Tab-separated table of C-alpha atoms in Angstrom:
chain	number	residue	atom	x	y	z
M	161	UNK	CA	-21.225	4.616	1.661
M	162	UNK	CA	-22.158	5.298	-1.578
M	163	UNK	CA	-19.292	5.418	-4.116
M	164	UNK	CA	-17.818	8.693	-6.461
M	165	UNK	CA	-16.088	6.301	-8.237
M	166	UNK	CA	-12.439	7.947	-6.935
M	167	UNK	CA	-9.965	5.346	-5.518
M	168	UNK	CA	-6.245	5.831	-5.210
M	169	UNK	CA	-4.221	3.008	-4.287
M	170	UNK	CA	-1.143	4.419	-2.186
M	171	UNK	CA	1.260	1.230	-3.130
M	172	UNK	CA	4.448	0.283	-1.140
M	173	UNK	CA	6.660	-1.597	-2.151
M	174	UNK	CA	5.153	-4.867	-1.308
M	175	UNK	CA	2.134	-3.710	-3.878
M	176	UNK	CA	4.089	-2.329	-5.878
M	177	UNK	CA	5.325	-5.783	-7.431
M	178	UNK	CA	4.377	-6.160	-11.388
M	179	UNK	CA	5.140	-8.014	-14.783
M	180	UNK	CA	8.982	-7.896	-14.444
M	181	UNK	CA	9.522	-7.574	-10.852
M	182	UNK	CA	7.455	-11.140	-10.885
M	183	UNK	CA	8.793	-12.589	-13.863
M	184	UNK	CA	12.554	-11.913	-11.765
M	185	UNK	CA	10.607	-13.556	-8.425
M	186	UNK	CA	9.613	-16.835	-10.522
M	187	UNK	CA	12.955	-17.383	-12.284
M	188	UNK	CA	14.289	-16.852	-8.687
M	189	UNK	CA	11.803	-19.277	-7.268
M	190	UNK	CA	12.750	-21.701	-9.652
M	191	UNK	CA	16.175	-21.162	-8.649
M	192	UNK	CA	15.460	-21.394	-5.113
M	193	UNK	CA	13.557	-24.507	-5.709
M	194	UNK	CA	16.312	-26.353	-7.120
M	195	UNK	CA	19.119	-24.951	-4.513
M	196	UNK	CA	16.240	-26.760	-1.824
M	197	UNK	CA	16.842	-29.784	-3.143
M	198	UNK	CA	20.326	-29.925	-3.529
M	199	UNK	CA	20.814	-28.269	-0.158
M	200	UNK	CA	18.441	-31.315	1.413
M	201	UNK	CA	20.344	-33.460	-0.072
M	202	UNK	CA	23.744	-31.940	1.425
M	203	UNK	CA	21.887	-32.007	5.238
M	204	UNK	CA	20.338	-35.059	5.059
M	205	UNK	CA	21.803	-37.924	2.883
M	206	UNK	CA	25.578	-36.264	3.612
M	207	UNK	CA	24.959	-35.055	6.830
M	208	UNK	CA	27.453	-32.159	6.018
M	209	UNK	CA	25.642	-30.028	8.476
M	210	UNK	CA	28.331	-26.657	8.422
M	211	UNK	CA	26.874	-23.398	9.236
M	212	UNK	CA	27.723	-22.118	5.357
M	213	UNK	CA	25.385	-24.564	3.921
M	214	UNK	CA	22.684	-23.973	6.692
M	215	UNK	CA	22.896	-20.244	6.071
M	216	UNK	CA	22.488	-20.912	1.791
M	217	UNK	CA	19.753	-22.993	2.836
M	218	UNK	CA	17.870	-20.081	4.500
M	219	UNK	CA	19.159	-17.891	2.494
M	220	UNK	CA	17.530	-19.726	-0.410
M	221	UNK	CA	14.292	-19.114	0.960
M	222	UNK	CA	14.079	-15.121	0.312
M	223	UNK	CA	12.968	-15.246	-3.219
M	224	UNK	CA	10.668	-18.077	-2.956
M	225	UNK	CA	8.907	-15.831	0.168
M	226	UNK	CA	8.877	-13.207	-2.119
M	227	UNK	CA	7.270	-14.437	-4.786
M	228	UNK	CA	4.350	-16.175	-2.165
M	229	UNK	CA	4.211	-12.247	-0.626
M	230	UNK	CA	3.732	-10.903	-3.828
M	231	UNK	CA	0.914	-13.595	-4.760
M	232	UNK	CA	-0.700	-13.197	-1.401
M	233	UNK	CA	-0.763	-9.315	-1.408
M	234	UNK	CA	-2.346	-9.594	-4.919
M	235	UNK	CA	-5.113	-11.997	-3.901
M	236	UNK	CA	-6.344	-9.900	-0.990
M	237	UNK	CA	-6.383	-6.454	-1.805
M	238	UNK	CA	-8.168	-5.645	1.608
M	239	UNK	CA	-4.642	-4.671	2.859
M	240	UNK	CA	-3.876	-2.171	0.265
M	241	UNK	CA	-3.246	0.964	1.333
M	242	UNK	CA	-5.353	3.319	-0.059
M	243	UNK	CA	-7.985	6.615	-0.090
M	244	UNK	CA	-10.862	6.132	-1.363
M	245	UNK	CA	-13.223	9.589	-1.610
M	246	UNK	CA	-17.304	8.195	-1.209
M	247	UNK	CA	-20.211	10.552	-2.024
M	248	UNK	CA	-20.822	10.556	2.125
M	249	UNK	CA	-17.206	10.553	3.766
M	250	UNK	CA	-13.354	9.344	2.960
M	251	UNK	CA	-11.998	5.814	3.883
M	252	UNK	CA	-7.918	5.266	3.788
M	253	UNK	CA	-5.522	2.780	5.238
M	254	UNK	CA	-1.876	3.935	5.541
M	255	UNK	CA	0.187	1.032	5.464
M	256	UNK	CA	-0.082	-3.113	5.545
M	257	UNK	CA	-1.858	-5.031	8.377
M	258	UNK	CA	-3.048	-0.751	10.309
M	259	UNK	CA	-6.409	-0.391	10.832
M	260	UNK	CA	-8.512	1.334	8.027
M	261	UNK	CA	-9.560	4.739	8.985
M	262	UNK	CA	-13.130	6.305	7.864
M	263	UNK	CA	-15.296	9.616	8.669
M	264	UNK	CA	-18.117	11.246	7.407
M	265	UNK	CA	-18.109	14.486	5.538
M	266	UNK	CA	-20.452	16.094	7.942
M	267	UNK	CA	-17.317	15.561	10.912
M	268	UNK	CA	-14.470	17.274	8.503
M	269	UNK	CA	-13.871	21.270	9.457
M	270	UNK	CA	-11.544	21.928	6.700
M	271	UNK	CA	-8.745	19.905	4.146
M	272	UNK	CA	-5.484	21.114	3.641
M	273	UNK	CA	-3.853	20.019	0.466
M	274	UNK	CA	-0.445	19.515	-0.092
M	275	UNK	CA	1.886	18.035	-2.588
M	276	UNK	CA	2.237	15.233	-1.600
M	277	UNK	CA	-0.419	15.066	1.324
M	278	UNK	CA	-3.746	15.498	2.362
M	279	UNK	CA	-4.656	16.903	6.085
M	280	UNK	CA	-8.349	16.427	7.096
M	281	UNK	CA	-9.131	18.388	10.923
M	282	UNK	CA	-12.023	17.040	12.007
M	283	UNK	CA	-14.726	19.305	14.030
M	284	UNK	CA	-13.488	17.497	16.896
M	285	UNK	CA	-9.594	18.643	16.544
M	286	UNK	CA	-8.643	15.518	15.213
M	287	UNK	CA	-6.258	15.815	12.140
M	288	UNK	CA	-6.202	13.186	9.686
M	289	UNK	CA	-3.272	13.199	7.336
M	290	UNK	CA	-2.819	10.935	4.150
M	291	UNK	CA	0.789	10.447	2.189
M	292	UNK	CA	0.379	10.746	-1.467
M	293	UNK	CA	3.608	10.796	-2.095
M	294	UNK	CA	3.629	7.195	-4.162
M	295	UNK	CA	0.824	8.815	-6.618
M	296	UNK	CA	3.345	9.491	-9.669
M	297	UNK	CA	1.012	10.652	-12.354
M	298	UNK	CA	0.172	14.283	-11.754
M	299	UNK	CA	-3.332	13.735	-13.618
M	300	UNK	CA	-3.752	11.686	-10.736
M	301	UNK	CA	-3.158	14.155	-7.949
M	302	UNK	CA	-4.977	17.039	-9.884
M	303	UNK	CA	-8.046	14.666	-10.266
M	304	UNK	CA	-7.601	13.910	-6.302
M	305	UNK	CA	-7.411	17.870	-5.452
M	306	UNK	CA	-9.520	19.074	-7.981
M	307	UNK	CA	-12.448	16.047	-6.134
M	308	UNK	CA	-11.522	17.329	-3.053
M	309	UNK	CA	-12.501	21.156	-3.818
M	310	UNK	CA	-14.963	19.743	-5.119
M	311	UNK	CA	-16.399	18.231	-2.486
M	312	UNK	CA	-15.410	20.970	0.227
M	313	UNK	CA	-17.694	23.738	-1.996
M	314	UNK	CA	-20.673	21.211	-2.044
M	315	UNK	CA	-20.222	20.415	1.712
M	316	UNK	CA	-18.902	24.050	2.589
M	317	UNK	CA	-15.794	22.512	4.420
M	318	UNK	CA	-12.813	24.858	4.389
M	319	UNK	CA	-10.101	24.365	1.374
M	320	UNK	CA	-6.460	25.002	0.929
M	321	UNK	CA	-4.013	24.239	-1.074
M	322	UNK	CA	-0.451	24.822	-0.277
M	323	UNK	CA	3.032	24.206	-1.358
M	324	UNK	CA	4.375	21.997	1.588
């Protein structure tokens, strides 16, 4: 597929994660890091083995598996969800770890447009519908619907906009 250069990453939360949302992850890492060793200490050389220290222990873990999510989702952007609008068709994924959807212009009867999603009906009755809610920047959605119309007049697909 040949690209328009039009991508929209549809972040959740896992993607989501940036420069002060990691900066809190490491200094919790760190902090995790150090309760480990203390906490290995208490169940191993003590053998004080109560459930409140086995539960801090676990508990301990969260930030530390944050921080390696966050690093992971960042290193393989594969499982981004995401639309991406090529010269011959439309390629999304919807959420983390689904199966990336794609289809040809030539197979789209019409595109309904909404605020914050995108319905594709396919010539064979099958609707395709993309959440754009987590788009914030408006420039962003007009330059998604204003591609779209685009697109539909060159292709003569069906277009409509509405309010829902």
């Amino acid at each position: 597929m040949q690209d328009l250069g039009l991508s929209v990453r549809l972040f959740s939360r896992p993607y989501g994660v940036r420069s002060q949302m990691e900066r809190l992850l490491l200094l919790l890492a760190l902090l995790s890091v150090a309760l480990h060793g203390w906490l290995l200490y208490q169940l191993v050389a003590v053998r004080d083995l109560h459930s409140a220290v086995t539960f801090l222990y676990l508990f301990s873990l969260l930030p530390f598996t944050l921080f390696l999510a966050s690093v992971w989702f960042d290193h393989n952007p594969g499982y981004q969800r995401h639309l991406t609008l090529y010269a011959t068709g439309v390629r999304y994924r919807l959420g983390f770890m689904q199966r990336e959807h794609d289809f040809d212009w030539e197979e789209v009867e019409s595109i309904l447009v909404g605020q914050t999603v995108v319905h594709f009906e396919l010539k064979n009755e099958e609707w395709h519908s993309v959440n754009l809610g987590s788009v914030r920047r408006e420039q962003t959605m007009q330059r998604i619907k204003s591609e779209l119309e685009r697109i539909a007049t060159n292709k003569e697909i069906r277009f409509q906009i509405t309010d829902q």
